[in-house]
Amino acid sequence: DVKVTQSSRYLVKRTGEKVFLECVQDMDHENMFWYRQDPGLGLRLIYFSYDVKMKEKGDIPEGYSVSREKKERFSLILESASTNQTSMYLCAVWGVNEKLFFGSGTQLSVL
Amino acid sequence: AQSVTQLGSHVSVSEGALVLLRCNYSSSVPPYLFWYVQYPNQGLQLLLKYTSAATLVKGINGFEAEFKKSETSFHLTKPSAHMSDAAEYFCAVSERSSGDKLTFGTGTRLAVRP
Protein backbone atom coordinates (compact mmCIF):
# COMPACT_ATOMS: atom_id res chain seq x y z
CA ASP A 1 0.00 0.00 0.00
CA VAL A 2 0.99 3.62 -0.52
CA LYS A 3 1.62 5.74 2.54
CA VAL A 4 0.37 9.29 2.03
CA THR A 5 1.53 11.83 4.58
CA GLN A 6 0.04 15.27 5.03
CA SER A 7 2.28 17.51 7.07
CA SER A 8 -0.32 19.07 9.36
CA ARG A 9 -3.48 17.60 10.89
CA TYR A 10 -4.81 21.00 12.02
CA LEU A 11 -3.90 24.43 10.73
CA VAL A 12 -5.20 27.86 11.69
CA LYS A 13 -4.46 30.82 9.41
CA ARG A 14 -5.61 34.39 9.02
CA THR A 15 -7.43 35.87 6.05
CA GLY A 16 -5.00 36.97 3.36
CA GLU A 17 -2.16 34.69 4.41
CA LYS A 18 -0.43 32.46 1.90
CA VAL A 19 -0.90 28.84 2.95
CA PHE A 20 1.05 25.77 1.91
CA LEU A 21 -0.36 22.28 2.39
CA GLU A 22 2.15 19.52 1.85
CA CYS A 23 1.59 15.95 0.73
CA VAL A 24 4.25 13.29 0.42
CA GLN A 25 3.99 9.71 -0.82
CA ASP A 26 6.43 6.93 -0.04
CA MET A 27 6.27 5.21 -3.45
CA ASP A 28 7.01 6.28 -7.02
CA HIS A 29 3.48 6.88 -8.26
CA GLU A 30 2.74 9.53 -10.85
CA ASN A 31 -0.87 10.44 -10.16
CA MET A 32 -1.63 12.68 -7.20
CA PHE A 33 -4.77 14.60 -6.27
CA TRP A 34 -6.00 17.32 -3.93
CA TYR A 35 -9.61 17.25 -2.73
CA ARG A 36 -11.49 19.36 -0.24
CA GLN A 37 -14.19 17.81 1.92
CA ASP A 38 -17.12 19.82 3.24
CA PRO A 39 -20.20 18.56 5.14
CA GLY A 40 -23.04 17.89 2.75
CA LEU A 41 -20.85 18.46 -0.31
CA GLY A 42 -18.66 15.38 -0.22
CA LEU A 43 -15.23 15.53 -1.83
CA ARG A 44 -14.49 17.97 -4.62
CA LEU A 45 -11.40 17.84 -6.79
CA ILE A 46 -9.21 20.94 -6.69
CA TYR A 47 -6.11 20.01 -8.70
CA PHE A 48 -4.30 16.91 -9.84
CA SER A 49 -0.97 15.97 -11.33
CA TYR A 50 0.16 13.06 -13.48
CA ASP A 51 3.87 13.83 -13.40
CA VAL A 52 6.54 16.18 -12.11
CA LYS A 53 5.89 19.80 -13.09
CA MET A 54 2.57 18.79 -14.58
CA LYS A 55 -0.76 20.00 -13.17
CA GLU A 56 -4.36 20.07 -14.23
CA LYS A 57 -7.34 21.91 -12.80
CA GLY A 58 -10.05 19.95 -11.15
CA ASP A 59 -13.61 21.06 -10.54
CA ILE A 60 -12.94 23.91 -8.09
CA PRO A 61 -9.44 25.35 -8.74
CA GLU A 62 -10.28 29.00 -8.05
CA GLY A 63 -8.16 30.47 -5.28
CA TYR A 64 -5.69 27.57 -5.33
CA SER A 65 -2.50 26.61 -7.08
CA VAL A 66 -0.22 23.58 -6.85
CA SER A 67 3.41 22.69 -7.12
CA ARG A 68 5.05 19.39 -8.05
CA GLU A 69 8.81 19.72 -8.21
CA LYS A 70 9.51 16.12 -7.18
CA LYS A 71 7.48 13.04 -7.92
CA GLU A 72 6.84 12.20 -4.27
CA ARG A 73 5.67 15.67 -3.18
CA PHE A 74 2.54 17.54 -4.23
CA SER A 75 1.81 20.88 -2.59
CA LEU A 76 -1.44 22.81 -2.50
CA ILE A 77 -1.12 26.58 -2.22
CA LEU A 78 -3.74 29.05 -1.11
CA GLU A 79 -2.44 32.30 -2.52
CA SER A 80 -4.52 34.51 -0.23
CA ALA A 81 -6.57 32.52 2.23
CA SER A 82 -10.22 33.40 2.67
CA THR A 83 -12.79 32.23 5.19
CA ASN A 84 -14.63 30.19 2.54
CA GLN A 85 -11.51 28.06 2.20
CA THR A 86 -12.00 26.72 5.73
CA SER A 87 -12.28 23.01 5.04
CA MET A 88 -10.77 19.55 5.33
CA TYR A 89 -8.14 19.04 2.64
CA LEU A 90 -7.35 15.52 1.48
CA CYS A 91 -4.41 14.43 -0.62
CA ALA A 92 -4.67 11.18 -2.58
CA VAL A 93 -2.35 9.01 -4.65
CA TRP A 94 -3.39 6.55 -7.33
CA GLY A 95 -1.58 3.37 -6.48
CA VAL A 96 -1.39 -0.22 -7.55
CA ASN A 97 -4.55 -2.31 -7.76
CA GLU A 98 -6.34 0.69 -9.26
CA LYS A 99 -7.28 2.53 -6.11
CA LEU A 100 -6.78 5.89 -4.47
CA PHE A 101 -4.84 6.03 -1.25
CA PHE A 102 -5.71 8.99 0.95
CA GLY A 103 -3.81 10.90 3.55
CA SER A 104 -5.46 11.54 6.91
CA GLY A 105 -6.29 15.11 5.93
CA THR A 106 -5.55 18.66 7.05
CA GLN A 107 -8.33 20.57 8.78
CA LEU A 108 -7.72 24.20 7.81
CA SER A 109 -9.43 27.05 9.61
CA VAL A 110 -9.16 30.54 8.13
CA LEU A 111 -10.07 33.27 10.58
CA ALA B 1 -20.06 14.99 -17.25
CA GLN B 2 -19.97 12.21 -14.72
CA SER B 3 -21.74 12.48 -11.39
CA VAL B 4 -23.10 10.37 -8.54
CA THR B 5 -26.11 10.91 -6.32
CA GLN B 6 -26.28 9.36 -2.89
CA LEU B 7 -29.80 9.17 -1.53
CA GLY B 8 -29.95 9.85 2.19
CA SER B 9 -27.26 11.85 3.94
CA HIS B 10 -27.92 9.93 7.16
CA VAL B 11 -28.96 6.32 7.58
CA SER B 12 -29.57 4.61 10.92
CA VAL B 13 -29.90 0.86 11.40
CA SER B 14 -29.97 -1.51 14.34
CA GLU B 15 -27.05 -3.80 14.97
CA GLY B 16 -27.64 -7.00 13.00
CA ALA B 17 -29.97 -5.36 10.50
CA LEU B 18 -29.45 -5.04 6.76
CA VAL B 19 -27.42 -2.07 5.59
CA LEU B 20 -28.45 -0.48 2.28
CA LEU B 21 -26.76 2.68 1.06
CA ARG B 22 -27.96 4.01 -2.27
CA CYS B 23 -25.91 5.39 -5.13
CA ASN B 24 -27.01 6.36 -8.63
CA TYR B 25 -24.55 7.49 -11.26
CA SER B 26 -24.52 9.46 -14.45
CA SER B 27 -21.90 8.77 -17.07
CA SER B 28 -21.65 9.14 -20.83
CA VAL B 29 -19.41 6.09 -21.11
CA PRO B 30 -19.21 2.81 -19.20
CA PRO B 31 -18.18 3.87 -15.74
CA TYR B 32 -15.82 2.68 -13.11
CA LEU B 33 -17.58 2.82 -9.74
CA PHE B 34 -16.21 2.84 -6.23
CA TRP B 35 -17.33 2.87 -2.62
CA TYR B 36 -15.04 4.44 -0.04
CA VAL B 37 -15.46 4.53 3.74
CA GLN B 38 -14.23 7.15 6.18
CA TYR B 39 -14.07 6.24 9.84
CA PRO B 40 -14.03 9.08 12.38
CA ASN B 41 -10.83 11.14 12.22
CA GLN B 42 -9.36 8.97 9.49
CA GLY B 43 -8.75 9.25 5.77
CA LEU B 44 -10.82 7.44 3.16
CA GLN B 45 -10.20 3.82 2.32
CA LEU B 46 -11.51 1.72 -0.53
CA LEU B 47 -14.35 -0.69 0.25
CA LEU B 48 -14.87 -2.06 -3.23
CA LYS B 49 -14.79 -1.16 -6.92
CA TYR B 50 -16.55 -2.09 -10.15
CA THR B 51 -14.47 -2.03 -13.31
CA SER B 52 -16.71 -3.84 -15.84
CA ALA B 53 -16.02 -7.39 -14.75
CA ALA B 54 -18.62 -9.11 -12.51
CA THR B 55 -21.67 -6.96 -11.76
CA LEU B 56 -21.78 -8.14 -8.14
CA VAL B 57 -18.70 -6.88 -6.38
CA LYS B 58 -17.56 -8.05 -2.97
CA GLY B 59 -15.49 -5.79 -0.79
CA ILE B 60 -13.92 -5.69 2.60
CA ASN B 61 -15.72 -6.10 5.93
CA GLY B 62 -18.63 -8.04 4.41
CA PHE B 63 -19.85 -5.28 2.11
CA GLU B 64 -20.94 -5.84 -1.46
CA ALA B 65 -22.45 -3.78 -4.27
CA GLU B 66 -24.30 -4.62 -7.46
CA PHE B 67 -23.88 -2.70 -10.69
CA LYS B 68 -27.23 -2.33 -12.46
CA LYS B 69 -26.85 -0.58 -15.78
CA SER B 70 -30.60 -0.42 -16.45
CA GLU B 71 -31.10 1.46 -13.19
CA THR B 72 -27.77 3.35 -13.29
CA SER B 73 -27.29 2.23 -9.72
CA PHE B 74 -24.49 0.87 -7.57
CA HIS B 75 -26.03 0.35 -4.13
CA LEU B 76 -23.93 -0.83 -1.20
CA THR B 77 -25.24 -3.58 1.07
CA LYS B 78 -24.23 -5.60 4.09
CA PRO B 79 -26.48 -8.35 5.46
CA SER B 80 -25.84 -7.66 9.14
CA ALA B 81 -24.65 -4.34 10.54
CA HIS B 82 -21.98 -4.19 13.19
CA MET B 83 -21.27 -1.31 15.54
CA SER B 84 -17.87 -0.88 13.88
CA ASP B 85 -19.59 -0.08 10.57
CA ALA B 86 -20.56 3.36 11.82
CA ALA B 87 -18.79 5.72 9.43
CA GLU B 88 -19.33 7.93 6.42
CA TYR B 89 -19.60 6.21 3.05
CA PHE B 90 -18.85 7.79 -0.31
CA CYS B 91 -19.79 6.55 -3.75
CA ALA B 92 -17.54 7.66 -6.60
CA VAL B 93 -17.45 7.39 -10.40
CA SER B 94 -14.75 7.67 -13.03
CA GLU B 95 -14.95 7.77 -16.79
CA ARG B 96 -11.24 7.55 -17.41
CA SER B 97 -9.95 4.26 -18.72
CA SER B 98 -7.45 4.25 -15.91
CA GLY B 99 -10.19 5.05 -13.43
CA ASP B 100 -8.21 7.48 -11.33
CA LYS B 101 -9.94 10.87 -11.67
CA LEU B 102 -12.87 10.27 -9.36
CA THR B 103 -16.02 12.28 -8.84
CA PHE B 104 -17.48 11.68 -5.38
CA GLY B 105 -20.99 11.80 -4.05
CA THR B 106 -21.99 13.86 -1.05
CA GLY B 107 -21.68 10.96 1.34
CA THR B 108 -23.97 8.97 3.63
CA ARG B 109 -23.33 8.82 7.34
CA LEU B 110 -24.26 5.43 8.76
CA ALA B 111 -25.22 5.13 12.41
CA VAL B 112 -25.62 1.70 14.03
CA ARG B 113 -27.89 1.43 17.06
CA PRO B 114 -27.18 -1.19 19.72
PDB file of C-alpha atoms in Angstrom:
ATOM      1  CA  ASP A   1       0.000   0.000   0.000  1.00  0.00           C
ATOM      2  CA  VAL A   2       0.989   3.617  -0.523  1.00  0.00           C
ATOM      3  CA  LYS A   3       1.621   5.744   2.537  1.00  0.00           C
ATOM      4  CA  VAL A   4       0.372   9.294   2.028  1.00  0.00           C
ATOM      5  CA  THR A   5       1.530  11.834   4.576  1.00  0.00           C
ATOM      6  CA  GLN A   6       0.038  15.267   5.025  1.00  0.00           C
ATOM      7  CA  SER A   7       2.276  17.506   7.066  1.00  0.00           C
ATOM      8  CA  SER A   8      -0.323  19.066   9.362  1.00  0.00           C
ATOM      9  CA  ARG A   9      -3.478  17.603  10.889  1.00  0.00           C
ATOM     10  CA  TYR A  10      -4.809  20.995  12.017  1.00  0.00           C
ATOM     11  CA  LEU A  11      -3.903  24.428  10.733  1.00  0.00           C
ATOM     12  CA  VAL A  12      -5.195  27.863  11.685  1.00  0.00           C
ATOM     13  CA  LYS A  13      -4.459  30.815   9.414  1.00  0.00           C
ATOM     14  CA  ARG A  14      -5.612  34.391   9.021  1.00  0.00           C
ATOM     15  CA  THR A  15      -7.426  35.873   6.052  1.00  0.00           C
ATOM     16  CA  GLY A  16      -5.001  36.967   3.363  1.00  0.00           C
ATOM     17  CA  GLU A  17      -2.162  34.687   4.411  1.00  0.00           C
ATOM     18  CA  LYS A  18      -0.426  32.456   1.897  1.00  0.00           C
ATOM     19  CA  VAL A  19      -0.898  28.841   2.947  1.00  0.00           C
ATOM     20  CA  PHE A  20       1.052  25.770   1.913  1.00  0.00           C
ATOM     21  CA  LEU A  21      -0.356  22.282   2.391  1.00  0.00           C
ATOM     22  CA  GLU A  22       2.147  19.519   1.855  1.00  0.00           C
ATOM     23  CA  CYS A  23       1.591  15.954   0.734  1.00  0.00           C
ATOM     24  CA  VAL A  24       4.249  13.289   0.425  1.00  0.00           C
ATOM     25  CA  GLN A  25       3.986   9.705  -0.822  1.00  0.00           C
ATOM     26  CA  ASP A  26       6.429   6.931  -0.044  1.00  0.00           C
ATOM     27  CA  MET A  27       6.273   5.209  -3.446  1.00  0.00           C
ATOM     28  CA  ASP A  28       7.009   6.275  -7.019  1.00  0.00           C
ATOM     29  CA  HIS A  29       3.485   6.876  -8.264  1.00  0.00           C
ATOM     30  CA  GLU A  30       2.742   9.526 -10.849  1.00  0.00           C
ATOM     31  CA  ASN A  31      -0.874  10.437 -10.163  1.00  0.00           C
ATOM     32  CA  MET A  32      -1.626  12.680  -7.200  1.00  0.00           C
ATOM     33  CA  PHE A  33      -4.770  14.597  -6.273  1.00  0.00           C
ATOM     34  CA  TRP A  34      -5.997  17.316  -3.929  1.00  0.00           C
ATOM     35  CA  TYR A  35      -9.607  17.255  -2.732  1.00  0.00           C
ATOM     36  CA  ARG A  36     -11.488  19.357  -0.238  1.00  0.00           C
ATOM     37  CA  GLN A  37     -14.188  17.808   1.917  1.00  0.00           C
ATOM     38  CA  ASP A  38     -17.122  19.818   3.244  1.00  0.00           C
ATOM     39  CA  PRO A  39     -20.197  18.563   5.137  1.00  0.00           C
ATOM     40  CA  GLY A  40     -23.038  17.890   2.751  1.00  0.00           C
ATOM     41  CA  LEU A  41     -20.854  18.459  -0.313  1.00  0.00           C
ATOM     42  CA  GLY A  42     -18.657  15.383  -0.225  1.00  0.00           C
ATOM     43  CA  LEU A  43     -15.225  15.531  -1.828  1.00  0.00           C
ATOM     44  CA  ARG A  44     -14.490  17.973  -4.615  1.00  0.00           C
ATOM     45  CA  LEU A  45     -11.398  17.837  -6.793  1.00  0.00           C
ATOM     46  CA  ILE A  46      -9.206  20.936  -6.693  1.00  0.00           C
ATOM     47  CA  TYR A  47      -6.107  20.011  -8.700  1.00  0.00           C
ATOM     48  CA  PHE A  48      -4.296  16.908  -9.842  1.00  0.00           C
ATOM     49  CA  SER A  49      -0.966  15.969 -11.335  1.00  0.00           C
ATOM     50  CA  TYR A  50       0.159  13.062 -13.480  1.00  0.00           C
ATOM     51  CA  ASP A  51       3.867  13.829 -13.399  1.00  0.00           C
ATOM     52  CA  VAL A  52       6.541  16.176 -12.111  1.00  0.00           C
ATOM     53  CA  LYS A  53       5.888  19.801 -13.093  1.00  0.00           C
ATOM     54  CA  MET A  54       2.571  18.787 -14.581  1.00  0.00           C
ATOM     55  CA  LYS A  55      -0.759  20.000 -13.172  1.00  0.00           C
ATOM     56  CA  GLU A  56      -4.361  20.072 -14.229  1.00  0.00           C
ATOM     57  CA  LYS A  57      -7.335  21.910 -12.803  1.00  0.00           C
ATOM     58  CA  GLY A  58     -10.050  19.949 -11.146  1.00  0.00           C
ATOM     59  CA  ASP A  59     -13.606  21.060 -10.540  1.00  0.00           C
ATOM     60  CA  ILE A  60     -12.937  23.907  -8.087  1.00  0.00           C
ATOM     61  CA  PRO A  61      -9.441  25.347  -8.738  1.00  0.00           C
ATOM     62  CA  GLU A  62     -10.276  29.001  -8.055  1.00  0.00           C
ATOM     63  CA  GLY A  63      -8.158  30.473  -5.280  1.00  0.00           C
ATOM     64  CA  TYR A  64      -5.694  27.572  -5.329  1.00  0.00           C
ATOM     65  CA  SER A  65      -2.504  26.612  -7.083  1.00  0.00           C
ATOM     66  CA  VAL A  66      -0.216  23.583  -6.849  1.00  0.00           C
ATOM     67  CA  SER A  67       3.413  22.687  -7.123  1.00  0.00           C
ATOM     68  CA  ARG A  68       5.052  19.389  -8.048  1.00  0.00           C
ATOM     69  CA  GLU A  69       8.813  19.721  -8.205  1.00  0.00           C
ATOM     70  CA  LYS A  70       9.511  16.123  -7.180  1.00  0.00           C
ATOM     71  CA  LYS A  71       7.478  13.036  -7.919  1.00  0.00           C
ATOM     72  CA  GLU A  72       6.845  12.201  -4.267  1.00  0.00           C
ATOM     73  CA  ARG A  73       5.670  15.672  -3.176  1.00  0.00           C
ATOM     74  CA  PHE A  74       2.538  17.538  -4.233  1.00  0.00           C
ATOM     75  CA  SER A  75       1.810  20.881  -2.588  1.00  0.00           C
ATOM     76  CA  LEU A  76      -1.442  22.808  -2.501  1.00  0.00           C
ATOM     77  CA  ILE A  77      -1.120  26.580  -2.217  1.00  0.00           C
ATOM     78  CA  LEU A  78      -3.743  29.046  -1.111  1.00  0.00           C
ATOM     79  CA  GLU A  79      -2.436  32.303  -2.523  1.00  0.00           C
ATOM     80  CA  SER A  80      -4.521  34.510  -0.228  1.00  0.00           C
ATOM     81  CA  ALA A  81      -6.565  32.519   2.230  1.00  0.00           C
ATOM     82  CA  SER A  82     -10.217  33.396   2.667  1.00  0.00           C
ATOM     83  CA  THR A  83     -12.792  32.231   5.191  1.00  0.00           C
ATOM     84  CA  ASN A  84     -14.633  30.190   2.539  1.00  0.00           C
ATOM     85  CA  GLN A  85     -11.513  28.056   2.203  1.00  0.00           C
ATOM     86  CA  THR A  86     -11.997  26.724   5.726  1.00  0.00           C
ATOM     87  CA  SER A  87     -12.279  23.008   5.036  1.00  0.00           C
ATOM     88  CA  MET A  88     -10.769  19.547   5.326  1.00  0.00           C
ATOM     89  CA  TYR A  89      -8.135  19.044   2.637  1.00  0.00           C
ATOM     90  CA  LEU A  90      -7.346  15.520   1.483  1.00  0.00           C
ATOM     91  CA  CYS A  91      -4.412  14.428  -0.617  1.00  0.00           C
ATOM     92  CA  ALA A  92      -4.667  11.182  -2.581  1.00  0.00           C
ATOM     93  CA  VAL A  93      -2.346   9.012  -4.651  1.00  0.00           C
ATOM     94  CA  TRP A  94      -3.390   6.554  -7.332  1.00  0.00           C
ATOM     95  CA  GLY A  95      -1.577   3.370  -6.476  1.00  0.00           C
ATOM     96  CA  VAL A  96      -1.387  -0.219  -7.551  1.00  0.00           C
ATOM     97  CA  ASN A  97      -4.550  -2.311  -7.764  1.00  0.00           C
ATOM     98  CA  GLU A  98      -6.343   0.691  -9.256  1.00  0.00           C
ATOM     99  CA  LYS A  99      -7.276   2.534  -6.113  1.00  0.00           C
ATOM    100  CA  LEU A 100      -6.784   5.889  -4.469  1.00  0.00           C
ATOM    101  CA  PHE A 101      -4.837   6.034  -1.249  1.00  0.00           C
ATOM    102  CA  PHE A 102      -5.713   8.987   0.948  1.00  0.00           C
ATOM    103  CA  GLY A 103      -3.811  10.903   3.555  1.00  0.00           C
ATOM    104  CA  SER A 104      -5.456  11.543   6.909  1.00  0.00           C
ATOM    105  CA  GLY A 105      -6.286  15.114   5.935  1.00  0.00           C
ATOM    106  CA  THR A 106      -5.549  18.663   7.047  1.00  0.00           C
ATOM    107  CA  GLN A 107      -8.325  20.574   8.777  1.00  0.00           C
ATOM    108  CA  LEU A 108      -7.720  24.201   7.808  1.00  0.00           C
ATOM    109  CA  SER A 109      -9.431  27.050   9.609  1.00  0.00           C
ATOM    110  CA  VAL A 110      -9.161  30.544   8.128  1.00  0.00           C
ATOM    111  CA  LEU A 111     -10.067  33.273  10.577  1.00  0.00           C
TER     112      LEU A 111
ATOM    113  CA  ALA B   1     -20.057  14.988 -17.251  1.00  0.00           C
ATOM    114  CA  GLN B   2     -19.969  12.209 -14.719  1.00  0.00           C
ATOM    115  CA  SER B   3     -21.743  12.479 -11.387  1.00  0.00           C
ATOM    116  CA  VAL B   4     -23.102  10.374  -8.545  1.00  0.00           C
ATOM    117  CA  THR B   5     -26.113  10.910  -6.315  1.00  0.00           C
ATOM    118  CA  GLN B   6     -26.276   9.364  -2.885  1.00  0.00           C
ATOM    119  CA  LEU B   7     -29.804   9.173  -1.527  1.00  0.00           C
ATOM    120  CA  GLY B   8     -29.951   9.848   2.189  1.00  0.00           C
ATOM    121  CA  SER B   9     -27.265  11.849   3.939  1.00  0.00           C
ATOM    122  CA  HIS B  10     -27.924   9.928   7.164  1.00  0.00           C
ATOM    123  CA  VAL B  11     -28.959   6.315   7.577  1.00  0.00           C
ATOM    124  CA  SER B  12     -29.569   4.614  10.916  1.00  0.00           C
ATOM    125  CA  VAL B  13     -29.902   0.856  11.395  1.00  0.00           C
ATOM    126  CA  SER B  14     -29.965  -1.510  14.338  1.00  0.00           C
ATOM    127  CA  GLU B  15     -27.053  -3.804  14.974  1.00  0.00           C
ATOM    128  CA  GLY B  16     -27.639  -7.002  12.998  1.00  0.00           C
ATOM    129  CA  ALA B  17     -29.970  -5.355  10.499  1.00  0.00           C
ATOM    130  CA  LEU B  18     -29.450  -5.037   6.765  1.00  0.00           C
ATOM    131  CA  VAL B  19     -27.418  -2.067   5.586  1.00  0.00           C
ATOM    132  CA  LEU B  20     -28.454  -0.482   2.281  1.00  0.00           C
ATOM    133  CA  LEU B  21     -26.758   2.676   1.057  1.00  0.00           C
ATOM    134  CA  ARG B  22     -27.962   4.006  -2.271  1.00  0.00           C
ATOM    135  CA  CYS B  23     -25.908   5.390  -5.133  1.00  0.00           C
ATOM    136  CA  ASN B  24     -27.013   6.362  -8.633  1.00  0.00           C
ATOM    137  CA  TYR B  25     -24.547   7.487 -11.258  1.00  0.00           C
ATOM    138  CA  SER B  26     -24.524   9.457 -14.450  1.00  0.00           C
ATOM    139  CA  SER B  27     -21.897   8.772 -17.066  1.00  0.00           C
ATOM    140  CA  SER B  28     -21.650   9.141 -20.830  1.00  0.00           C
ATOM    141  CA  VAL B  29     -19.411   6.091 -21.114  1.00  0.00           C
ATOM    142  CA  PRO B  30     -19.211   2.807 -19.202  1.00  0.00           C
ATOM    143  CA  PRO B  31     -18.182   3.870 -15.741  1.00  0.00           C
ATOM    144  CA  TYR B  32     -15.816   2.680 -13.110  1.00  0.00           C
ATOM    145  CA  LEU B  33     -17.584   2.821  -9.739  1.00  0.00           C
ATOM    146  CA  PHE B  34     -16.210   2.842  -6.229  1.00  0.00           C
ATOM    147  CA  TRP B  35     -17.329   2.872  -2.616  1.00  0.00           C
ATOM    148  CA  TYR B  36     -15.037   4.441  -0.039  1.00  0.00           C
ATOM    149  CA  VAL B  37     -15.458   4.530   3.744  1.00  0.00           C
ATOM    150  CA  GLN B  38     -14.234   7.151   6.181  1.00  0.00           C
ATOM    151  CA  TYR B  39     -14.073   6.245   9.842  1.00  0.00           C
ATOM    152  CA  PRO B  40     -14.028   9.083  12.384  1.00  0.00           C
ATOM    153  CA  ASN B  41     -10.830  11.140  12.220  1.00  0.00           C
ATOM    154  CA  GLN B  42      -9.355   8.975   9.488  1.00  0.00           C
ATOM    155  CA  GLY B  43      -8.755   9.251   5.766  1.00  0.00           C
ATOM    156  CA  LEU B  44     -10.823   7.441   3.163  1.00  0.00           C
ATOM    157  CA  GLN B  45     -10.204   3.822   2.324  1.00  0.00           C
ATOM    158  CA  LEU B  46     -11.507   1.718  -0.528  1.00  0.00           C
ATOM    159  CA  LEU B  47     -14.348  -0.689   0.253  1.00  0.00           C
ATOM    160  CA  LEU B  48     -14.870  -2.058  -3.226  1.00  0.00           C
ATOM    161  CA  LYS B  49     -14.786  -1.160  -6.919  1.00  0.00           C
ATOM    162  CA  TYR B  50     -16.548  -2.087 -10.149  1.00  0.00           C
ATOM    163  CA  THR B  51     -14.468  -2.031 -13.312  1.00  0.00           C
ATOM    164  CA  SER B  52     -16.714  -3.842 -15.836  1.00  0.00           C
ATOM    165  CA  ALA B  53     -16.019  -7.387 -14.747  1.00  0.00           C
ATOM    166  CA  ALA B  54     -18.619  -9.107 -12.508  1.00  0.00           C
ATOM    167  CA  THR B  55     -21.670  -6.961 -11.762  1.00  0.00           C
ATOM    168  CA  LEU B  56     -21.784  -8.137  -8.139  1.00  0.00           C
ATOM    169  CA  VAL B  57     -18.696  -6.884  -6.378  1.00  0.00           C
ATOM    170  CA  LYS B  58     -17.561  -8.048  -2.974  1.00  0.00           C
ATOM    171  CA  GLY B  59     -15.485  -5.790  -0.793  1.00  0.00           C
ATOM    172  CA  ILE B  60     -13.918  -5.692   2.602  1.00  0.00           C
ATOM    173  CA  ASN B  61     -15.724  -6.102   5.925  1.00  0.00           C
ATOM    174  CA  GLY B  62     -18.634  -8.043   4.412  1.00  0.00           C
ATOM    175  CA  PHE B  63     -19.851  -5.282   2.108  1.00  0.00           C
ATOM    176  CA  GLU B  64     -20.937  -5.840  -1.463  1.00  0.00           C
ATOM    177  CA  ALA B  65     -22.452  -3.784  -4.273  1.00  0.00           C
ATOM    178  CA  GLU B  66     -24.304  -4.623  -7.455  1.00  0.00           C
ATOM    179  CA  PHE B  67     -23.879  -2.701 -10.695  1.00  0.00           C
ATOM    180  CA  LYS B  68     -27.232  -2.326 -12.461  1.00  0.00           C
ATOM    181  CA  LYS B  69     -26.847  -0.583 -15.779  1.00  0.00           C
ATOM    182  CA  SER B  70     -30.599  -0.418 -16.449  1.00  0.00           C
ATOM    183  CA  GLU B  71     -31.101   1.459 -13.186  1.00  0.00           C
ATOM    184  CA  THR B  72     -27.769   3.349 -13.290  1.00  0.00           C
ATOM    185  CA  SER B  73     -27.292   2.234  -9.718  1.00  0.00           C
ATOM    186  CA  PHE B  74     -24.489   0.870  -7.568  1.00  0.00           C
ATOM    187  CA  HIS B  75     -26.032   0.349  -4.132  1.00  0.00           C
ATOM    188  CA  LEU B  76     -23.927  -0.830  -1.204  1.00  0.00           C
ATOM    189  CA  THR B  77     -25.242  -3.578   1.074  1.00  0.00           C
ATOM    190  CA  LYS B  78     -24.235  -5.602   4.089  1.00  0.00           C
ATOM    191  CA  PRO B  79     -26.477  -8.353   5.463  1.00  0.00           C
ATOM    192  CA  SER B  80     -25.842  -7.660   9.139  1.00  0.00           C
ATOM    193  CA  ALA B  81     -24.648  -4.340  10.539  1.00  0.00           C
ATOM    194  CA  HIS B  82     -21.980  -4.190  13.193  1.00  0.00           C
ATOM    195  CA  MET B  83     -21.274  -1.315  15.536  1.00  0.00           C
ATOM    196  CA  SER B  84     -17.874  -0.881  13.884  1.00  0.00           C
ATOM    197  CA  ASP B  85     -19.592  -0.084  10.566  1.00  0.00           C
ATOM    198  CA  ALA B  86     -20.557   3.360  11.825  1.00  0.00           C
ATOM    199  CA  ALA B  87     -18.788   5.716   9.433  1.00  0.00           C
ATOM    200  CA  GLU B  88     -19.333   7.930   6.415  1.00  0.00           C
ATOM    201  CA  TYR B  89     -19.605   6.206   3.050  1.00  0.00           C
ATOM    202  CA  PHE B  90     -18.850   7.785  -0.310  1.00  0.00           C
ATOM    203  CA  CYS B  91     -19.795   6.553  -3.746  1.00  0.00           C
ATOM    204  CA  ALA B  92     -17.536   7.665  -6.601  1.00  0.00           C
ATOM    205  CA  VAL B  93     -17.447   7.385 -10.399  1.00  0.00           C
ATOM    206  CA  SER B  94     -14.752   7.669 -13.027  1.00  0.00           C
ATOM    207  CA  GLU B  95     -14.947   7.769 -16.788  1.00  0.00           C
ATOM    208  CA  ARG B  96     -11.243   7.549 -17.408  1.00  0.00           C
ATOM    209  CA  SER B  97      -9.947   4.262 -18.721  1.00  0.00           C
ATOM    210  CA  SER B  98      -7.445   4.250 -15.913  1.00  0.00           C
ATOM    211  CA  GLY B  99     -10.192   5.050 -13.431  1.00  0.00           C
ATOM    212  CA  ASP B 100      -8.208   7.478 -11.333  1.00  0.00           C
ATOM    213  CA  LYS B 101      -9.945  10.869 -11.666  1.00  0.00           C
ATOM    214  CA  LEU B 102     -12.870  10.266  -9.364  1.00  0.00           C
ATOM    215  CA  THR B 103     -16.025  12.283  -8.839  1.00  0.00           C
ATOM    216  CA  PHE B 104     -17.476  11.676  -5.379  1.00  0.00           C
ATOM    217  CA  GLY B 105     -20.993  11.797  -4.049  1.00  0.00           C
ATOM    218  CA  THR B 106     -21.992  13.865  -1.052  1.00  0.00           C
ATOM    219  CA  GLY B 107     -21.676  10.962   1.343  1.00  0.00           C
ATOM    220  CA  THR B 108     -23.973   8.969   3.629  1.00  0.00           C
ATOM    221  CA  ARG B 109     -23.327   8.818   7.338  1.00  0.00           C
ATOM    222  CA  LEU B 110     -24.257   5.427   8.756  1.00  0.00           C
ATOM    223  CA  ALA B 111     -25.223   5.128  12.413  1.00  0.00           C
ATOM    224  CA  VAL B 112     -25.618   1.702  14.033  1.00  0.00           C
ATOM    225  CA  ARG B 113     -27.889   1.431  17.064  1.00  0.00           C
ATOM    226  CA  PRO B 114     -27.184  -1.188  19.715  1.00  0.00           C
TER     227      PRO B 114
END
